[in-house]
């Protein structure tokens, strides 16, 4: 059995999600090749070649793959799919957009957000916002799989795979790149941060995120998250959203401030190792999953906590 793992990267380096998805791919039991598609992505390919257990790296370096357009990337993956029994990618925004297209082009059913590999054709995945675990057995000759990386450990270095060039596939030209606005931050990315401080609707304004949440996060060297309610209200940017329709995270420490704990939010963070909740409502659902709960006014408690740190 051979598996093609699609790397999540920024052209210069491999993202932590790739290391975790590699752990899942290796659990399938066969050889694992890694595809790095981008523009000027040689450094990322060389980093992928150092990962333990990688047989070879395929580098598709072309302007068509510079801006994460799903159609050309899907066409590339399909063109390379022939010798592989499984195509695996982390369940990031990029591949939630791309892999369903790959599955459709291959005429197979995608298996989404697996949390466990039971056997090469059987997997576990969460459903109903994580309240039930479904066991899926696939009869498709080629498996198309996305991995919920929060449940897998990261594979480390220790490999010395060869890097081969992969020819670009014909671009379907169904979409074109217009522009982008990229948020830049010195804080850790949410999906790889060991500590996350999140704020909810109770923050009441963007200014309060800046005044209360961000200083605490900076003291802890943490990433900053938010509930969907806070994002929808404009208190926080979209890329901070944690939850079923945002990012799924599992840090060592998750601090939820002014977050009630709706089921959609819990689905994105309940696998965190330690959960701390600060909320003035003692009946808030967040306290049902919290390891430590503080019933207090966040506008008093958070500055005291930040000062103590």
PDB file of C-alpha atoms in Angstrom:
ATOM      1  CA  UNK A   1       0.000   0.000   0.000  1.00  0.00           C
ATOM      2  CA  UNK A   2       1.282   3.488  -0.874  1.00  0.00           C
ATOM      3  CA  UNK A   3       0.000   6.829   0.410  1.00  0.00           C
ATOM      4  CA  UNK A   4       0.375  10.331  -1.006  1.00  0.00           C
ATOM      5  CA  UNK A   5       0.392  12.973   1.742  1.00  0.00           C
ATOM      6  CA  UNK A   6      -0.365  16.540   0.648  1.00  0.00           C
ATOM      7  CA  UNK A   7       1.789  18.953   2.648  1.00  0.00           C
ATOM      8  CA  UNK A   8       0.517  22.094   4.353  1.00  0.00           C
ATOM      9  CA  UNK A   9       3.312  24.652   4.000  1.00  0.00           C
ATOM     10  CA  UNK A  10       4.192  28.297   3.377  1.00  0.00           C
ATOM     11  CA  UNK A  11       6.812  27.589   0.683  1.00  0.00           C
ATOM     12  CA  UNK A  12       9.609  28.216   3.185  1.00  0.00           C
ATOM     13  CA  UNK A  13       8.708  25.595   5.792  1.00  0.00           C
ATOM     14  CA  UNK A  14       6.390  22.707   6.570  1.00  0.00           C
ATOM     15  CA  UNK A  15       3.458  23.417   8.900  1.00  0.00           C
ATOM     16  CA  UNK A  16       2.915  21.373  12.058  1.00  0.00           C
ATOM     17  CA  UNK A  17      -0.335  20.051  10.539  1.00  0.00           C
ATOM     18  CA  UNK A  18       1.759  18.133   7.993  1.00  0.00           C
ATOM     19  CA  UNK A  19       3.782  16.401  10.697  1.00  0.00           C
ATOM     20  CA  UNK A  20       0.584  15.292  12.426  1.00  0.00           C
ATOM     21  CA  UNK A  21      -1.097  14.161   9.212  1.00  0.00           C
ATOM     22  CA  UNK A  22       2.053  12.145   8.453  1.00  0.00           C
ATOM     23  CA  UNK A  23       1.493  10.213  11.681  1.00  0.00           C
ATOM     24  CA  UNK A  24      -1.984   9.278  10.438  1.00  0.00           C
ATOM     25  CA  UNK A  25      -0.695   8.431   6.947  1.00  0.00           C
ATOM     26  CA  UNK A  26       1.998   6.165   8.390  1.00  0.00           C
ATOM     27  CA  UNK A  27      -0.668   4.332  10.411  1.00  0.00           C
ATOM     28  CA  UNK A  28      -2.164   3.108   7.112  1.00  0.00           C
ATOM     29  CA  UNK A  29       0.803   0.785   6.941  1.00  0.00           C
ATOM     30  CA  UNK A  30       2.411   1.531   3.580  1.00  0.00           C
ATOM     31  CA  UNK A  31       5.056   3.765   2.080  1.00  0.00           C
ATOM     32  CA  UNK A  32       4.364   7.501   2.333  1.00  0.00           C
ATOM     33  CA  UNK A  33       5.302  10.064  -0.313  1.00  0.00           C
ATOM     34  CA  UNK A  34       4.779  13.786   0.289  1.00  0.00           C
ATOM     35  CA  UNK A  35       3.558  16.288  -2.308  1.00  0.00           C
ATOM     36  CA  UNK A  36       4.717  19.891  -1.884  1.00  0.00           C
ATOM     37  CA  UNK A  37       2.894  22.144  -4.358  1.00  0.00           C
ATOM     38  CA  UNK A  38       3.651  25.851  -4.452  1.00  0.00           C
ATOM     39  CA  UNK A  39       5.822  28.523  -6.008  1.00  0.00           C
ATOM     40  CA  UNK A  40       9.390  28.850  -4.765  1.00  0.00           C
ATOM     41  CA  UNK A  41       8.735  25.922  -2.462  1.00  0.00           C
ATOM     42  CA  UNK A  42      12.096  24.163  -2.620  1.00  0.00           C
ATOM     43  CA  UNK A  43      12.853  24.933   1.043  1.00  0.00           C
ATOM     44  CA  UNK A  44       9.547  23.405   2.130  1.00  0.00           C
ATOM     45  CA  UNK A  45      10.259  20.292   0.038  1.00  0.00           C
ATOM     46  CA  UNK A  46      13.678  19.919   1.644  1.00  0.00           C
ATOM     47  CA  UNK A  47      12.086  20.228   5.087  1.00  0.00           C
ATOM     48  CA  UNK A  48       9.533  17.541   4.170  1.00  0.00           C
ATOM     49  CA  UNK A  49      12.359  15.252   3.038  1.00  0.00           C
ATOM     50  CA  UNK A  50      13.761  15.287   6.578  1.00  0.00           C
ATOM     51  CA  UNK A  51      10.562  13.950   8.145  1.00  0.00           C
ATOM     52  CA  UNK A  52      10.835  10.450   9.528  1.00  0.00           C
ATOM     53  CA  UNK A  53       9.214   7.736   7.420  1.00  0.00           C
ATOM     54  CA  UNK A  54       8.914   9.678   4.151  1.00  0.00           C
ATOM     55  CA  UNK A  55       9.947   7.633   1.106  1.00  0.00           C
ATOM     56  CA  UNK A  56      10.219  10.553  -1.328  1.00  0.00           C
ATOM     57  CA  UNK A  57       9.029  14.119  -1.819  1.00  0.00           C
ATOM     58  CA  UNK A  58       7.323  15.306  -4.996  1.00  0.00           C
ATOM     59  CA  UNK A  59       7.908  19.010  -5.615  1.00  0.00           C
ATOM     60  CA  UNK A  60       5.456  20.757  -7.935  1.00  0.00           C
ATOM     61  CA  UNK A  61       6.941  24.240  -8.213  1.00  0.00           C
ATOM     62  CA  UNK A  62       4.740  26.322 -10.478  1.00  0.00           C
ATOM     63  CA  UNK A  63       2.973  29.687 -10.455  1.00  0.00           C
ATOM     64  CA  UNK A  64      -0.355  27.843 -10.770  1.00  0.00           C
ATOM     65  CA  UNK A  65       0.031  26.649  -7.152  1.00  0.00           C
ATOM     66  CA  UNK A  66       1.109  29.972  -5.654  1.00  0.00           C
ATOM     67  CA  UNK A  67      -2.223  31.118  -4.220  1.00  0.00           C
ATOM     68  CA  UNK A  68      -3.982  27.979  -2.960  1.00  0.00           C
ATOM     69  CA  UNK A  69      -6.513  27.834  -5.790  1.00  0.00           C
ATOM     70  CA  UNK A  70      -8.344  24.550  -5.330  1.00  0.00           C
ATOM     71  CA  UNK A  71      -8.935  23.602  -8.974  1.00  0.00           C
ATOM     72  CA  UNK A  72      -5.343  23.505 -10.248  1.00  0.00           C
ATOM     73  CA  UNK A  73      -4.165  21.787  -7.065  1.00  0.00           C
ATOM     74  CA  UNK A  74      -6.924  19.166  -7.341  1.00  0.00           C
ATOM     75  CA  UNK A  75      -5.980  18.538 -10.984  1.00  0.00           C
ATOM     76  CA  UNK A  76      -2.339  18.053  -9.935  1.00  0.00           C
ATOM     77  CA  UNK A  77      -3.232  15.584  -7.195  1.00  0.00           C
ATOM     78  CA  UNK A  78      -5.442  13.569  -9.531  1.00  0.00           C
ATOM     79  CA  UNK A  79      -2.662  13.454 -12.133  1.00  0.00           C
ATOM     80  CA  UNK A  80      -0.333  11.936  -9.516  1.00  0.00           C
ATOM     81  CA  UNK A  81      -2.894   9.616  -7.906  1.00  0.00           C
ATOM     82  CA  UNK A  82      -2.310   6.579 -10.133  1.00  0.00           C
ATOM     83  CA  UNK A  83       0.153   4.526  -8.036  1.00  0.00           C
ATOM     84  CA  UNK A  84      -1.355   5.441  -4.668  1.00  0.00           C
ATOM     85  CA  UNK A  85      -3.962   3.621  -2.597  1.00  0.00           C
ATOM     86  CA  UNK A  86      -4.688   6.620  -0.359  1.00  0.00           C
ATOM     87  CA  UNK A  87      -4.475  10.390  -0.630  1.00  0.00           C
ATOM     88  CA  UNK A  88      -4.200  12.073   2.756  1.00  0.00           C
ATOM     89  CA  UNK A  89      -4.168  15.731   3.791  1.00  0.00           C
ATOM     90  CA  UNK A  90      -4.618  17.664   7.036  1.00  0.00           C
ATOM     91  CA  UNK A  91      -8.140  19.060   7.502  1.00  0.00           C
ATOM     92  CA  UNK A  92      -7.025  22.659   7.098  1.00  0.00           C
ATOM     93  CA  UNK A  93      -8.885  25.388   5.210  1.00  0.00           C
ATOM     94  CA  UNK A  94      -6.772  24.714   2.118  1.00  0.00           C
ATOM     95  CA  UNK A  95      -7.555  21.016   1.924  1.00  0.00           C
ATOM     96  CA  UNK A  96     -11.164  21.218   3.074  1.00  0.00           C
ATOM     97  CA  UNK A  97     -11.500  23.178  -0.158  1.00  0.00           C
ATOM     98  CA  UNK A  98      -9.328  20.938  -2.347  1.00  0.00           C
ATOM     99  CA  UNK A  99      -9.826  17.301  -1.377  1.00  0.00           C
ATOM    100  CA  UNK A 100     -13.588  17.118  -2.015  1.00  0.00           C
ATOM    101  CA  UNK A 101     -12.769  18.096  -5.612  1.00  0.00           C
ATOM    102  CA  UNK A 102     -10.146  15.349  -5.743  1.00  0.00           C
ATOM    103  CA  UNK A 103     -12.663  12.799  -4.460  1.00  0.00           C
ATOM    104  CA  UNK A 104     -15.228  13.911  -7.039  1.00  0.00           C
ATOM    105  CA  UNK A 105     -12.711  13.691  -9.891  1.00  0.00           C
ATOM    106  CA  UNK A 106     -11.706  10.193  -8.743  1.00  0.00           C
ATOM    107  CA  UNK A 107     -15.374   9.251  -8.209  1.00  0.00           C
ATOM    108  CA  UNK A 108     -14.840   8.074  -4.632  1.00  0.00           C
ATOM    109  CA  UNK A 109     -16.295   9.089  -1.259  1.00  0.00           C
ATOM    110  CA  UNK A 110     -14.135  11.370   0.863  1.00  0.00           C
ATOM    111  CA  UNK A 111     -13.543  10.323   4.477  1.00  0.00           C
ATOM    112  CA  UNK A 112     -13.389  13.576   6.414  1.00  0.00           C
ATOM    113  CA  UNK A 113     -11.562  14.559   9.600  1.00  0.00           C
ATOM    114  CA  UNK A 114     -10.506  11.136  10.828  1.00  0.00           C
ATOM    115  CA  UNK A 115      -9.313  10.927  14.430  1.00  0.00           C
ATOM    116  CA  UNK A 116      -8.104   7.312  14.371  1.00  0.00           C
ATOM    117  CA  UNK A 117      -6.861   4.760  11.863  1.00  0.00           C
ATOM    118  CA  UNK A 118      -8.376   1.406  12.853  1.00  0.00           C
ATOM    119  CA  UNK A 119      -7.050  -0.420   9.777  1.00  0.00           C
ATOM    120  CA  UNK A 120      -6.064   0.577   6.216  1.00  0.00           C
ATOM    121  CA  UNK A 121      -9.742   0.721   5.219  1.00  0.00           C
ATOM    122  CA  UNK A 122     -11.437   1.575   8.531  1.00  0.00           C
ATOM    123  CA  UNK A 123     -11.383   4.902  10.342  1.00  0.00           C
ATOM    124  CA  UNK A 124     -13.022   6.789  13.191  1.00  0.00           C
ATOM    125  CA  UNK A 125     -14.350  10.325  12.757  1.00  0.00           C
ATOM    126  CA  UNK A 126     -16.474  12.646  14.924  1.00  0.00           C
ATOM    127  CA  UNK A 127     -20.062  13.508  13.997  1.00  0.00           C
ATOM    128  CA  UNK A 128     -22.788  15.629  15.618  1.00  0.00           C
ATOM    129  CA  UNK A 129     -20.257  18.288  16.691  1.00  0.00           C
ATOM    130  CA  UNK A 130     -18.089  15.623  18.297  1.00  0.00           C
ATOM    131  CA  UNK A 131     -20.844  14.123  20.434  1.00  0.00           C
ATOM    132  CA  UNK A 132     -20.625  10.781  18.640  1.00  0.00           C
ATOM    133  CA  UNK A 133     -17.799   8.867  16.971  1.00  0.00           C
ATOM    134  CA  UNK A 134     -18.548   7.157  13.668  1.00  0.00           C
ATOM    135  CA  UNK A 135     -16.580   4.145  12.422  1.00  0.00           C
ATOM    136  CA  UNK A 136     -16.281   4.208   8.631  1.00  0.00           C
ATOM    137  CA  UNK A 137     -15.155   1.316   6.443  1.00  0.00           C
ATOM    138  CA  UNK A 138     -14.332   2.256   2.858  1.00  0.00           C
ATOM    139  CA  UNK A 139     -14.575  -0.096  -0.113  1.00  0.00           C
ATOM    140  CA  UNK A 140     -13.123   2.452  -2.544  1.00  0.00           C
ATOM    141  CA  UNK A 141      -9.934   1.377  -4.275  1.00  0.00           C
ATOM    142  CA  UNK A 142      -8.467   4.817  -3.551  1.00  0.00           C
ATOM    143  CA  UNK A 143      -9.093   6.425  -0.194  1.00  0.00           C
ATOM    144  CA  UNK A 144      -9.326  10.230  -0.031  1.00  0.00           C
ATOM    145  CA  UNK A 145      -8.865  11.255   3.597  1.00  0.00           C
ATOM    146  CA  UNK A 146      -8.579  14.442   5.618  1.00  0.00           C
ATOM    147  CA  UNK A 147      -7.068  14.237   9.100  1.00  0.00           C
ATOM    148  CA  UNK A 148      -8.175  16.115  12.214  1.00  0.00           C
ATOM    149  CA  UNK A 149      -4.647  16.852  13.301  1.00  0.00           C
ATOM    150  CA  UNK A 150      -5.511  17.787  16.891  1.00  0.00           C
ATOM    151  CA  UNK A 151      -5.789  14.081  17.740  1.00  0.00           C
ATOM    152  CA  UNK A 152      -2.466  12.896  16.269  1.00  0.00           C
ATOM    153  CA  UNK A 153       1.060  13.455  17.519  1.00  0.00           C
ATOM    154  CA  UNK A 154       3.587  15.139  15.256  1.00  0.00           C
ATOM    155  CA  UNK A 155       6.176  13.069  13.400  1.00  0.00           C
ATOM    156  CA  UNK A 156       9.672  14.401  13.927  1.00  0.00           C
ATOM    157  CA  UNK A 157      12.742  14.612  11.756  1.00  0.00           C
ATOM    158  CA  UNK A 158      15.040  11.703  11.045  1.00  0.00           C
ATOM    159  CA  UNK A 159      14.481  11.045   7.354  1.00  0.00           C
ATOM    160  CA  UNK A 160      16.556  11.685   4.263  1.00  0.00           C
ATOM    161  CA  UNK A 161      14.129  11.261   1.378  1.00  0.00           C
ATOM    162  CA  UNK A 162      14.908  12.214  -2.200  1.00  0.00           C
ATOM    163  CA  UNK A 163      13.168  15.238  -3.719  1.00  0.00           C
ATOM    164  CA  UNK A 164      11.778  14.650  -7.225  1.00  0.00           C
ATOM    165  CA  UNK A 165      10.193  17.235  -9.480  1.00  0.00           C
ATOM    166  CA  UNK A 166       6.526  16.692 -10.394  1.00  0.00           C
ATOM    167  CA  UNK A 167       5.176  18.092 -13.644  1.00  0.00           C
ATOM    168  CA  UNK A 168       2.377  20.619 -13.359  1.00  0.00           C
ATOM    169  CA  UNK A 169      -1.050  19.418 -14.468  1.00  0.00           C
ATOM    170  CA  UNK A 170      -3.218  21.271 -16.947  1.00  0.00           C
ATOM    171  CA  UNK A 171      -4.974  24.140 -15.170  1.00  0.00           C
ATOM    172  CA  UNK A 172      -8.792  23.871 -15.486  1.00  0.00           C
ATOM    173  CA  UNK A 173      -8.847  27.710 -15.325  1.00  0.00           C
ATOM    174  CA  UNK A 174     -12.121  27.711 -13.395  1.00  0.00           C
ATOM    175  CA  UNK A 175     -10.930  30.420 -11.021  1.00  0.00           C
ATOM    176  CA  UNK A 176      -8.283  33.112 -10.901  1.00  0.00           C
ATOM    177  CA  UNK A 177      -6.377  34.883  -8.166  1.00  0.00           C
ATOM    178  CA  UNK A 178      -7.497  38.467  -7.574  1.00  0.00           C
ATOM    179  CA  UNK A 179      -5.833  39.504  -4.327  1.00  0.00           C
ATOM    180  CA  UNK A 180      -5.405  38.763  -0.651  1.00  0.00           C
ATOM    181  CA  UNK A 181      -5.203  40.450   2.712  1.00  0.00           C
ATOM    182  CA  UNK A 182      -2.918  38.489   5.000  1.00  0.00           C
ATOM    183  CA  UNK A 183      -3.051  38.977   8.751  1.00  0.00           C
ATOM    184  CA  UNK A 184       0.458  38.961  10.210  1.00  0.00           C
ATOM    185  CA  UNK A 185       1.165  38.218  13.840  1.00  0.00           C
ATOM    186  CA  UNK A 186       4.125  37.344  16.032  1.00  0.00           C
ATOM    187  CA  UNK A 187       1.903  35.057  18.095  1.00  0.00           C
ATOM    188  CA  UNK A 188       1.821  31.276  17.529  1.00  0.00           C
ATOM    189  CA  UNK A 189      -0.667  29.898  15.007  1.00  0.00           C
ATOM    190  CA  UNK A 190      -3.792  28.565  16.677  1.00  0.00           C
ATOM    191  CA  UNK A 191      -3.465  25.040  15.285  1.00  0.00           C
ATOM    192  CA  UNK A 192       0.097  24.648  16.601  1.00  0.00           C
ATOM    193  CA  UNK A 193       0.017  26.848  19.739  1.00  0.00           C
ATOM    194  CA  UNK A 194       0.663  25.103  23.063  1.00  0.00           C
ATOM    195  CA  UNK A 195      -1.368  27.740  24.918  1.00  0.00           C
ATOM    196  CA  UNK A 196      -4.464  29.555  23.634  1.00  0.00           C
ATOM    197  CA  UNK A 197      -6.392  32.397  25.260  1.00  0.00           C
ATOM    198  CA  UNK A 198      -9.876  32.828  23.769  1.00  0.00           C
ATOM    199  CA  UNK A 199     -12.528  35.466  24.278  1.00  0.00           C
ATOM    200  CA  UNK A 200     -16.265  35.293  23.710  1.00  0.00           C
ATOM    201  CA  UNK A 201     -19.291  37.511  23.211  1.00  0.00           C
ATOM    202  CA  UNK A 202     -18.907  38.863  26.766  1.00  0.00           C
ATOM    203  CA  UNK A 203     -15.817  40.809  25.650  1.00  0.00           C
ATOM    204  CA  UNK A 204     -18.323  43.300  24.142  1.00  0.00           C
ATOM    205  CA  UNK A 205     -15.862  45.051  21.795  1.00  0.00           C
ATOM    206  CA  UNK A 206     -12.674  44.764  19.760  1.00  0.00           C
ATOM    207  CA  UNK A 207     -11.055  47.225  22.127  1.00  0.00           C
ATOM    208  CA  UNK A 208     -11.668  44.856  25.064  1.00  0.00           C
ATOM    209  CA  UNK A 209      -9.889  42.051  23.199  1.00  0.00           C
ATOM    210  CA  UNK A 210      -6.914  44.398  22.852  1.00  0.00           C
ATOM    211  CA  UNK A 211      -7.129  45.524  26.479  1.00  0.00           C
ATOM    212  CA  UNK A 212      -7.797  42.230  28.262  1.00  0.00           C
ATOM    213  CA  UNK A 213      -7.213  39.143  26.075  1.00  0.00           C
ATOM    214  CA  UNK A 214      -4.080  40.088  24.148  1.00  0.00           C
ATOM    215  CA  UNK A 215      -1.948  41.195  27.138  1.00  0.00           C
ATOM    216  CA  UNK A 216      -2.716  37.911  28.904  1.00  0.00           C
ATOM    217  CA  UNK A 217      -1.847  35.953  25.765  1.00  0.00           C
ATOM    218  CA  UNK A 218       1.418  37.864  25.382  1.00  0.00           C
ATOM    219  CA  UNK A 219       2.397  37.109  28.990  1.00  0.00           C
ATOM    220  CA  UNK A 220       1.852  33.394  28.320  1.00  0.00           C
ATOM    221  CA  UNK A 221       3.337  33.324  24.808  1.00  0.00           C
ATOM    222  CA  UNK A 222      -0.073  32.122  23.672  1.00  0.00           C
ATOM    223  CA  UNK A 223      -2.171  32.220  20.543  1.00  0.00           C
ATOM    224  CA  UNK A 224      -5.395  34.242  20.607  1.00  0.00           C
ATOM    225  CA  UNK A 225      -8.750  32.654  19.781  1.00  0.00           C
ATOM    226  CA  UNK A 226     -12.383  33.682  19.788  1.00  0.00           C
ATOM    227  CA  UNK A 227     -15.843  32.161  19.744  1.00  0.00           C
ATOM    228  CA  UNK A 228     -18.010  32.434  16.660  1.00  0.00           C
ATOM    229  CA  UNK A 229     -20.262  34.928  18.467  1.00  0.00           C
ATOM    230  CA  UNK A 230     -17.285  37.223  19.045  1.00  0.00           C
ATOM    231  CA  UNK A 231     -16.142  36.908  15.439  1.00  0.00           C
ATOM    232  CA  UNK A 232     -19.643  37.494  14.042  1.00  0.00           C
ATOM    233  CA  UNK A 233     -19.957  40.596  16.218  1.00  0.00           C
ATOM    234  CA  UNK A 234     -16.719  41.965  14.770  1.00  0.00           C
ATOM    235  CA  UNK A 235     -14.763  41.755  18.027  1.00  0.00           C
ATOM    236  CA  UNK A 236     -12.132  39.431  16.511  1.00  0.00           C
ATOM    237  CA  UNK A 237     -10.925  38.496  12.998  1.00  0.00           C
ATOM    238  CA  UNK A 238     -12.134  35.343  11.256  1.00  0.00           C
ATOM    239  CA  UNK A 239      -8.811  33.513  11.555  1.00  0.00           C
ATOM    240  CA  UNK A 240      -9.123  33.571  15.361  1.00  0.00           C
ATOM    241  CA  UNK A 241     -12.348  31.556  15.362  1.00  0.00           C
ATOM    242  CA  UNK A 242     -12.253  28.285  17.297  1.00  0.00           C
ATOM    243  CA  UNK A 243     -15.090  25.808  16.906  1.00  0.00           C
ATOM    244  CA  UNK A 244     -16.985  23.532  14.590  1.00  0.00           C
ATOM    245  CA  UNK A 245     -16.979  26.133  11.793  1.00  0.00           C
ATOM    246  CA  UNK A 246     -13.586  27.541  12.778  1.00  0.00           C
ATOM    247  CA  UNK A 247     -10.322  25.907  13.802  1.00  0.00           C
ATOM    248  CA  UNK A 248     -10.124  22.710  15.816  1.00  0.00           C
ATOM    249  CA  UNK A 249      -7.371  22.976  18.415  1.00  0.00           C
ATOM    250  CA  UNK A 250      -5.938  20.822  21.194  1.00  0.00           C
ATOM    251  CA  UNK A 251      -3.301  22.877  23.052  1.00  0.00           C
ATOM    252  CA  UNK A 252      -1.690  22.023  26.365  1.00  0.00           C
ATOM    253  CA  UNK A 253      -3.670  24.873  27.961  1.00  0.00           C
ATOM    254  CA  UNK A 254      -6.881  26.527  26.733  1.00  0.00           C
ATOM    255  CA  UNK A 255      -8.194  29.562  28.619  1.00  0.00           C
ATOM    256  CA  UNK A 256     -11.800  30.455  27.742  1.00  0.00           C
ATOM    257  CA  UNK A 257     -12.771  33.947  28.880  1.00  0.00           C
ATOM    258  CA  UNK A 258     -16.378  35.109  28.630  1.00  0.00           C
ATOM    259  CA  UNK A 259     -17.299  32.075  26.515  1.00  0.00           C
ATOM    260  CA  UNK A 260     -20.538  30.326  27.451  1.00  0.00           C
ATOM    261  CA  UNK A 261     -19.523  27.029  25.855  1.00  0.00           C
ATOM    262  CA  UNK A 262     -22.050  26.407  23.080  1.00  0.00           C
ATOM    263  CA  UNK A 263     -21.733  22.953  21.549  1.00  0.00           C
ATOM    264  CA  UNK A 264     -20.231  24.392  18.355  1.00  0.00           C
ATOM    265  CA  UNK A 265     -17.376  25.980  20.312  1.00  0.00           C
ATOM    266  CA  UNK A 266     -16.758  22.910  22.459  1.00  0.00           C
ATOM    267  CA  UNK A 267     -16.368  20.823  19.294  1.00  0.00           C
ATOM    268  CA  UNK A 268     -13.297  22.886  18.450  1.00  0.00           C
ATOM    269  CA  UNK A 269     -11.431  22.808  21.770  1.00  0.00           C
ATOM    270  CA  UNK A 270     -12.642  20.083  24.109  1.00  0.00           C
ATOM    271  CA  UNK A 271      -9.613  17.877  23.329  1.00  0.00           C
ATOM    272  CA  UNK A 272      -7.349  20.487  24.984  1.00  0.00           C
ATOM    273  CA  UNK A 273      -5.190  18.946  27.712  1.00  0.00           C
ATOM    274  CA  UNK A 274      -6.156  21.504  30.387  1.00  0.00           C
ATOM    275  CA  UNK A 275      -9.163  23.836  30.074  1.00  0.00           C
ATOM    276  CA  UNK A 276      -9.569  26.938  32.237  1.00  0.00           C
ATOM    277  CA  UNK A 277     -12.843  28.876  32.113  1.00  0.00           C
ATOM    278  CA  UNK A 278     -13.604  32.357  33.441  1.00  0.00           C
ATOM    279  CA  UNK A 279     -17.274  33.307  33.307  1.00  0.00           C
ATOM    280  CA  UNK A 280     -19.639  35.153  35.647  1.00  0.00           C
ATOM    281  CA  UNK A 281     -22.468  32.677  34.869  1.00  0.00           C
ATOM    282  CA  UNK A 282     -21.933  29.649  37.100  1.00  0.00           C
ATOM    283  CA  UNK A 283     -24.329  27.622  34.934  1.00  0.00           C
ATOM    284  CA  UNK A 284     -22.428  28.229  31.694  1.00  0.00           C
ATOM    285  CA  UNK A 285     -21.887  24.956  29.761  1.00  0.00           C
ATOM    286  CA  UNK A 286     -18.153  25.680  29.495  1.00  0.00           C
ATOM    287  CA  UNK A 287     -17.774  24.646  33.146  1.00  0.00           C
ATOM    288  CA  UNK A 288     -18.873  21.105  32.248  1.00  0.00           C
ATOM    289  CA  UNK A 289     -15.668  20.549  30.268  1.00  0.00           C
ATOM    290  CA  UNK A 290     -13.333  22.846  32.222  1.00  0.00           C
ATOM    291  CA  UNK A 291     -10.618  21.411  34.461  1.00  0.00           C
ATOM    292  CA  UNK A 292     -10.527  24.717  36.350  1.00  0.00           C
ATOM    293  CA  UNK A 293     -13.410  27.160  36.525  1.00  0.00           C
ATOM    294  CA  UNK A 294     -13.540  30.660  37.955  1.00  0.00           C
ATOM    295  CA  UNK A 295     -16.945  32.276  38.436  1.00  0.00           C
ATOM    296  CA  UNK A 296     -15.987  35.924  38.272  1.00  0.00           C
ATOM    297  CA  UNK A 297     -16.309  39.185  36.376  1.00  0.00           C
ATOM    298  CA  UNK A 298     -13.707  38.856  33.613  1.00  0.00           C
ATOM    299  CA  UNK A 299     -13.035  42.618  33.662  1.00  0.00           C
ATOM    300  CA  UNK A 300     -11.730  42.232  37.195  1.00  0.00           C
ATOM    301  CA  UNK A 301     -10.268  38.718  37.094  1.00  0.00           C
ATOM    302  CA  UNK A 302      -8.301  38.928  33.835  1.00  0.00           C
ATOM    303  CA  UNK A 303      -6.254  42.034  34.747  1.00  0.00           C
ATOM    304  CA  UNK A 304      -5.495  40.449  38.145  1.00  0.00           C
ATOM    305  CA  UNK A 305      -4.352  37.242  36.427  1.00  0.00           C
ATOM    306  CA  UNK A 306      -2.232  39.170  33.920  1.00  0.00           C
ATOM    307  CA  UNK A 307      -0.644  41.212  36.738  1.00  0.00           C
ATOM    308  CA  UNK A 308       0.106  38.081  38.754  1.00  0.00           C
ATOM    309  CA  UNK A 309       1.857  36.528  35.761  1.00  0.00           C
TER     310      UNK A 309
END
